[in-house]
């Protein structure tokens, strides 16, 4: 059971070889709980994540939105768990409730992914809930990634070249099949500079990259 704000610290302590992570009970952090679920499943290979009194959540609660996305991604998550092609991302929170929103970088395949958790909302800083930001990223191929979550800005770099964004598609999975929605460009990708999933609603985007000199 994890009821402390520093979820990342405690979950990492239990995710050790030979001990699959299972979180049977967690809660008392309604803003952070959905992001904790994405992190536990995407980064730590959790085989279960259960918030306390889940039956008391309202239908429009962000947790339901997050679970809908995770349900869509279940076949893909099971395919990629354990092969170093998937990561979970979220800003860690200290025991005192202080959010570390420092950008994070991850090497995934031939690219380094730089993930920022601020700047995704027009809301003034006091109204932002950065502890609610997070998600998971899956490497689908040599130049293609899936990003799911909310409150994320992802830029890409690679050694010996410049990483460019060929396309970003919003979409959903239905019965395990990808259904593309909007092709994002212009202001939605900052003129091809980054992938951005705003805060407020969990979503899925697929990005295809290319390299040039």
mmCIF file of C-alpha atoms in Angstrom:
data_model
loop_
_atom_site.group_PDB
_atom_site.id
_atom_site.type_symbol
_atom_site.label_atom_id
_atom_site.label_comp_id
_atom_site.label_asym_id
_atom_site.label_seq_id
_atom_site.Cartn_x
_atom_site.Cartn_y
_atom_site.Cartn_z
ATOM 1 C CA UNK A 1 0.000 0.000 0.000
ATOM 2 C CA UNK A 2 1.359 3.440 -0.919
ATOM 3 C CA UNK A 3 -0.233 6.463 0.712
ATOM 4 C CA UNK A 4 2.741 8.805 0.786
ATOM 5 C CA UNK A 5 3.183 11.601 -1.795
ATOM 6 C CA UNK A 6 6.617 10.228 -2.813
ATOM 7 C CA UNK A 7 5.065 7.413 -4.845
ATOM 8 C CA UNK A 8 7.977 7.198 -7.285
ATOM 9 C CA UNK A 9 10.492 6.602 -4.508
ATOM 10 C CA UNK A 10 8.454 3.844 -2.844
ATOM 11 C CA UNK A 11 7.422 2.114 -6.055
ATOM 12 C CA UNK A 12 11.012 2.002 -7.306
ATOM 13 C CA UNK A 13 12.095 0.449 -4.008
ATOM 14 C CA UNK A 14 9.789 -2.533 -4.585
ATOM 15 C CA UNK A 15 10.402 -2.969 -8.326
ATOM 16 C CA UNK A 16 13.418 -5.259 -8.056
ATOM 17 C CA UNK A 17 14.458 -8.347 -10.060
ATOM 18 C CA UNK A 18 12.393 -11.366 -9.132
ATOM 19 C CA UNK A 19 9.702 -9.240 -7.506
ATOM 20 C CA UNK A 20 7.112 -7.968 -10.028
ATOM 21 C CA UNK A 21 5.589 -4.725 -8.820
ATOM 22 C CA UNK A 22 1.963 -4.899 -7.749
ATOM 23 C CA UNK A 23 0.288 -1.900 -6.093
ATOM 24 C CA UNK A 24 -2.831 -3.304 -4.381
ATOM 25 C CA UNK A 25 -3.832 -0.038 -2.747
ATOM 26 C CA UNK A 26 -2.885 3.600 -3.231
ATOM 27 C CA UNK A 27 -4.607 6.939 -3.033
ATOM 28 C CA UNK A 28 -5.129 10.203 -1.174
ATOM 29 C CA UNK A 29 -3.506 12.038 -4.056
ATOM 30 C CA UNK A 30 -6.365 12.475 -6.550
ATOM 31 C CA UNK A 31 -4.373 14.712 -8.883
ATOM 32 C CA UNK A 32 -1.281 12.509 -8.919
ATOM 33 C CA UNK A 33 -2.845 9.035 -8.835
ATOM 34 C CA UNK A 34 -3.519 8.638 -12.596
ATOM 35 C CA UNK A 35 0.045 9.692 -13.444
ATOM 36 C CA UNK A 36 1.330 7.267 -10.809
ATOM 37 C CA UNK A 37 -0.496 4.472 -12.596
ATOM 38 C CA UNK A 38 1.106 5.303 -15.949
ATOM 39 C CA UNK A 39 4.515 5.486 -14.290
ATOM 40 C CA UNK A 40 4.166 2.193 -12.432
ATOM 41 C CA UNK A 41 3.034 0.324 -15.539
ATOM 42 C CA UNK A 42 5.277 2.024 -18.104
ATOM 43 C CA UNK A 43 8.501 2.411 -16.139
ATOM 44 C CA UNK A 44 8.394 -0.310 -13.504
ATOM 45 C CA UNK A 45 6.464 -3.054 -15.294
ATOM 46 C CA UNK A 46 3.697 -3.150 -12.702
ATOM 47 C CA UNK A 47 1.298 -6.072 -13.068
ATOM 48 C CA UNK A 48 -1.439 -4.222 -11.177
ATOM 49 C CA UNK A 49 -2.364 -0.768 -9.892
ATOM 50 C CA UNK A 50 -5.427 -0.262 -7.712
ATOM 51 C CA UNK A 51 -6.443 3.078 -6.155
ATOM 52 C CA UNK A 52 -8.272 2.851 -2.854
ATOM 53 C CA UNK A 53 -12.096 2.995 -3.072
ATOM 54 C CA UNK A 54 -12.062 3.170 -6.850
ATOM 55 C CA UNK A 55 -15.825 2.593 -6.880
ATOM 56 C CA UNK A 56 -16.291 6.028 -5.280
ATOM 57 C CA UNK A 57 -14.721 7.917 -8.180
ATOM 58 C CA UNK A 58 -17.115 9.855 -10.394
ATOM 59 C CA UNK A 59 -17.451 8.909 -14.084
ATOM 60 C CA UNK A 60 -15.815 12.149 -15.199
ATOM 61 C CA UNK A 61 -12.855 11.839 -12.823
ATOM 62 C CA UNK A 62 -9.411 11.990 -14.493
ATOM 63 C CA UNK A 63 -8.738 8.483 -13.222
ATOM 64 C CA UNK A 64 -11.463 7.108 -15.495
ATOM 65 C CA UNK A 65 -9.956 9.015 -18.416
ATOM 66 C CA UNK A 66 -6.527 7.568 -17.612
ATOM 67 C CA UNK A 67 -7.876 4.031 -17.260
ATOM 68 C CA UNK A 68 -9.620 4.315 -20.618
ATOM 69 C CA UNK A 69 -6.293 5.109 -22.297
ATOM 70 C CA UNK A 70 -4.523 2.307 -20.417
ATOM 71 C CA UNK A 71 -7.287 -0.097 -21.476
ATOM 72 C CA UNK A 72 -6.712 0.866 -25.105
ATOM 73 C CA UNK A 73 -2.970 0.347 -24.710
ATOM 74 C CA UNK A 74 -3.132 -2.976 -22.851
ATOM 75 C CA UNK A 75 -2.103 -5.248 -25.780
ATOM 76 C CA UNK A 76 0.754 -2.908 -26.692
ATOM 77 C CA UNK A 77 1.912 -2.574 -23.087
ATOM 78 C CA UNK A 78 1.969 -6.352 -22.619
ATOM 79 C CA UNK A 79 3.943 -6.693 -25.842
ATOM 80 C CA UNK A 80 6.617 -4.220 -24.772
ATOM 81 C CA UNK A 81 6.920 -4.761 -21.009
ATOM 82 C CA UNK A 82 10.351 -6.066 -20.120
ATOM 83 C CA UNK A 83 12.185 -5.430 -23.409
ATOM 84 C CA UNK A 84 13.538 -1.898 -22.747
ATOM 85 C CA UNK A 85 11.291 -0.359 -25.390
ATOM 86 C CA UNK A 86 8.920 1.377 -22.956
ATOM 87 C CA UNK A 87 9.358 4.001 -20.256
ATOM 88 C CA UNK A 88 7.077 5.740 -17.790
ATOM 89 C CA UNK A 89 7.493 9.452 -17.137
ATOM 90 C CA UNK A 90 6.263 11.762 -14.396
ATOM 91 C CA UNK A 91 7.728 14.492 -12.169
ATOM 92 C CA UNK A 92 8.604 12.961 -8.798
ATOM 93 C CA UNK A 93 7.012 14.341 -5.653
ATOM 94 C CA UNK A 94 8.820 14.474 -2.315
ATOM 95 C CA UNK A 95 7.431 13.257 1.007
ATOM 96 C CA UNK A 96 6.683 16.919 1.772
ATOM 97 C CA UNK A 97 4.642 17.238 -1.425
ATOM 98 C CA UNK A 98 7.195 19.288 -3.372
ATOM 99 C CA UNK A 99 7.052 18.561 -7.110
ATOM 100 C CA UNK A 100 10.350 18.253 -8.988
ATOM 101 C CA UNK A 101 9.346 19.454 -12.455
ATOM 102 C CA UNK A 102 12.905 19.368 -13.835
ATOM 103 C CA UNK A 103 12.894 18.114 -17.472
ATOM 104 C CA UNK A 104 14.026 14.506 -17.848
ATOM 105 C CA UNK A 105 15.950 12.794 -20.663
ATOM 106 C CA UNK A 106 15.790 9.151 -21.728
ATOM 107 C CA UNK A 107 17.659 7.166 -24.371
ATOM 108 C CA UNK A 108 15.210 4.953 -26.243
ATOM 109 C CA UNK A 109 16.611 3.329 -29.362
ATOM 110 C CA UNK A 110 18.635 5.697 -31.550
ATOM 111 C CA UNK A 111 17.034 8.818 -30.085
ATOM 112 C CA UNK A 112 17.182 10.681 -26.813
ATOM 113 C CA UNK A 113 13.785 11.883 -25.637
ATOM 114 C CA UNK A 114 13.663 15.074 -23.580
ATOM 115 C CA UNK A 115 10.457 15.303 -21.529
ATOM 116 C CA UNK A 116 9.216 18.532 -19.943
ATOM 117 C CA UNK A 117 6.232 18.764 -17.623
ATOM 118 C CA UNK A 118 5.542 22.504 -17.688
ATOM 119 C CA UNK A 119 4.327 24.820 -20.394
ATOM 120 C CA UNK A 120 1.408 22.691 -21.566
ATOM 121 C CA UNK A 121 -1.346 24.865 -20.145
ATOM 122 C CA UNK A 122 -2.376 28.521 -20.402
ATOM 123 C CA UNK A 123 -3.354 28.421 -16.735
ATOM 124 C CA UNK A 124 -1.363 30.696 -14.395
ATOM 125 C CA UNK A 125 1.358 28.892 -12.449
ATOM 126 C CA UNK A 126 -0.590 28.723 -9.134
ATOM 127 C CA UNK A 127 -3.454 26.861 -10.876
ATOM 128 C CA UNK A 128 -1.260 24.297 -12.600
ATOM 129 C CA UNK A 129 -1.151 20.810 -11.146
ATOM 130 C CA UNK A 130 2.180 19.563 -12.428
ATOM 131 C CA UNK A 131 1.981 16.554 -10.097
ATOM 132 C CA UNK A 132 -0.846 15.323 -12.354
ATOM 133 C CA UNK A 133 1.382 15.284 -15.447
ATOM 134 C CA UNK A 134 2.807 12.026 -16.714
ATOM 135 C CA UNK A 135 2.442 9.118 -19.078
ATOM 136 C CA UNK A 136 4.311 6.389 -20.892
ATOM 137 C CA UNK A 137 6.319 6.205 -24.104
ATOM 138 C CA UNK A 138 6.754 3.132 -26.314
ATOM 139 C CA UNK A 139 9.304 2.720 -29.091
ATOM 140 C CA UNK A 140 7.338 1.198 -31.961
ATOM 141 C CA UNK A 141 10.168 1.085 -34.504
ATOM 142 C CA UNK A 142 13.488 2.618 -35.479
ATOM 143 C CA UNK A 143 11.963 6.076 -36.010
ATOM 144 C CA UNK A 144 8.507 5.820 -34.469
ATOM 145 C CA UNK A 145 7.221 6.339 -30.923
ATOM 146 C CA UNK A 146 3.883 6.303 -29.151
ATOM 147 C CA UNK A 147 3.339 8.810 -26.354
ATOM 148 C CA UNK A 148 0.346 8.557 -24.017
ATOM 149 C CA UNK A 149 -0.493 10.710 -21.021
ATOM 150 C CA UNK A 150 -1.153 14.340 -20.221
ATOM 151 C CA UNK A 151 0.877 17.467 -19.517
ATOM 152 C CA UNK A 152 3.908 16.397 -21.572
ATOM 153 C CA UNK A 153 6.211 18.140 -24.043
ATOM 154 C CA UNK A 154 8.663 15.795 -25.778
ATOM 155 C CA UNK A 155 11.571 16.854 -27.978
ATOM 156 C CA UNK A 156 13.986 14.509 -29.735
ATOM 157 C CA UNK A 157 17.716 14.411 -30.449
ATOM 158 C CA UNK A 158 20.135 11.887 -31.930
ATOM 159 C CA UNK A 159 23.897 11.521 -32.151
ATOM 160 C CA UNK A 160 25.633 12.831 -35.263
ATOM 161 C CA UNK A 161 22.523 14.371 -36.802
ATOM 162 C CA UNK A 162 19.472 16.506 -36.164
ATOM 163 C CA UNK A 163 16.186 14.789 -35.339
ATOM 164 C CA UNK A 164 13.202 16.075 -37.279
ATOM 165 C CA UNK A 165 9.513 15.326 -36.862
ATOM 166 C CA UNK A 166 7.925 13.845 -39.977
ATOM 167 C CA UNK A 167 4.413 13.493 -38.550
ATOM 168 C CA UNK A 168 2.390 13.431 -35.341
ATOM 169 C CA UNK A 169 -1.023 11.785 -35.259
ATOM 170 C CA UNK A 170 -3.588 11.811 -32.498
ATOM 171 C CA UNK A 171 -5.628 8.664 -32.308
ATOM 172 C CA UNK A 172 -7.182 5.814 -30.389
ATOM 173 C CA UNK A 173 -6.975 2.034 -30.280
ATOM 174 C CA UNK A 174 -10.107 -0.008 -30.912
ATOM 175 C CA UNK A 175 -9.797 -3.750 -30.353
ATOM 176 C CA UNK A 176 -6.029 -3.378 -30.564
ATOM 177 C CA UNK A 177 -6.120 -1.544 -33.906
ATOM 178 C CA UNK A 178 -4.788 2.000 -34.261
ATOM 179 C CA UNK A 179 -7.342 4.495 -35.571
ATOM 180 C CA UNK A 180 -5.660 7.800 -36.480
ATOM 181 C CA UNK A 181 -7.509 11.032 -35.781
ATOM 182 C CA UNK A 182 -5.998 14.482 -36.373
ATOM 183 C CA UNK A 183 -2.653 15.045 -38.092
ATOM 184 C CA UNK A 184 -0.988 17.643 -35.849
ATOM 185 C CA UNK A 185 1.155 20.445 -37.214
ATOM 186 C CA UNK A 186 1.541 24.213 -36.957
ATOM 187 C CA UNK A 187 1.016 25.474 -33.438
ATOM 188 C CA UNK A 188 0.069 21.972 -32.235
ATOM 189 C CA UNK A 189 3.701 20.866 -32.703
ATOM 190 C CA UNK A 190 5.327 24.305 -32.329
ATOM 191 C CA UNK A 191 6.075 24.238 -36.048
ATOM 192 C CA UNK A 192 7.614 20.778 -35.894
ATOM 193 C CA UNK A 193 9.743 21.350 -32.788
ATOM 194 C CA UNK A 194 8.081 18.970 -30.336
ATOM 195 C CA UNK A 195 5.226 16.640 -29.455
ATOM 196 C CA UNK A 196 2.805 18.108 -26.934
ATOM 197 C CA UNK A 197 -0.057 16.536 -24.997
ATOM 198 C CA UNK A 198 -1.762 19.292 -22.972
ATOM 199 C CA UNK A 199 -2.906 18.798 -19.431
ATOM 200 C CA UNK A 200 -6.576 18.225 -18.676
ATOM 201 C CA UNK A 201 -7.230 15.054 -20.680
ATOM 202 C CA UNK A 202 -5.209 11.916 -21.277
ATOM 203 C CA UNK A 203 -4.465 11.256 -24.920
ATOM 204 C CA UNK A 204 -2.409 9.163 -27.341
ATOM 205 C CA UNK A 205 -0.105 10.431 -30.083
ATOM 206 C CA UNK A 206 2.191 8.653 -32.550
ATOM 207 C CA UNK A 207 5.244 10.437 -33.869
ATOM 208 C CA UNK A 208 7.487 9.490 -36.777
ATOM 209 C CA UNK A 209 10.976 10.989 -36.881
ATOM 210 C CA UNK A 210 13.742 11.415 -39.441
ATOM 211 C CA UNK A 211 17.398 12.431 -39.268
ATOM 212 C CA UNK A 212 19.244 15.036 -41.307
ATOM 213 C CA UNK A 213 22.522 16.957 -41.327
#
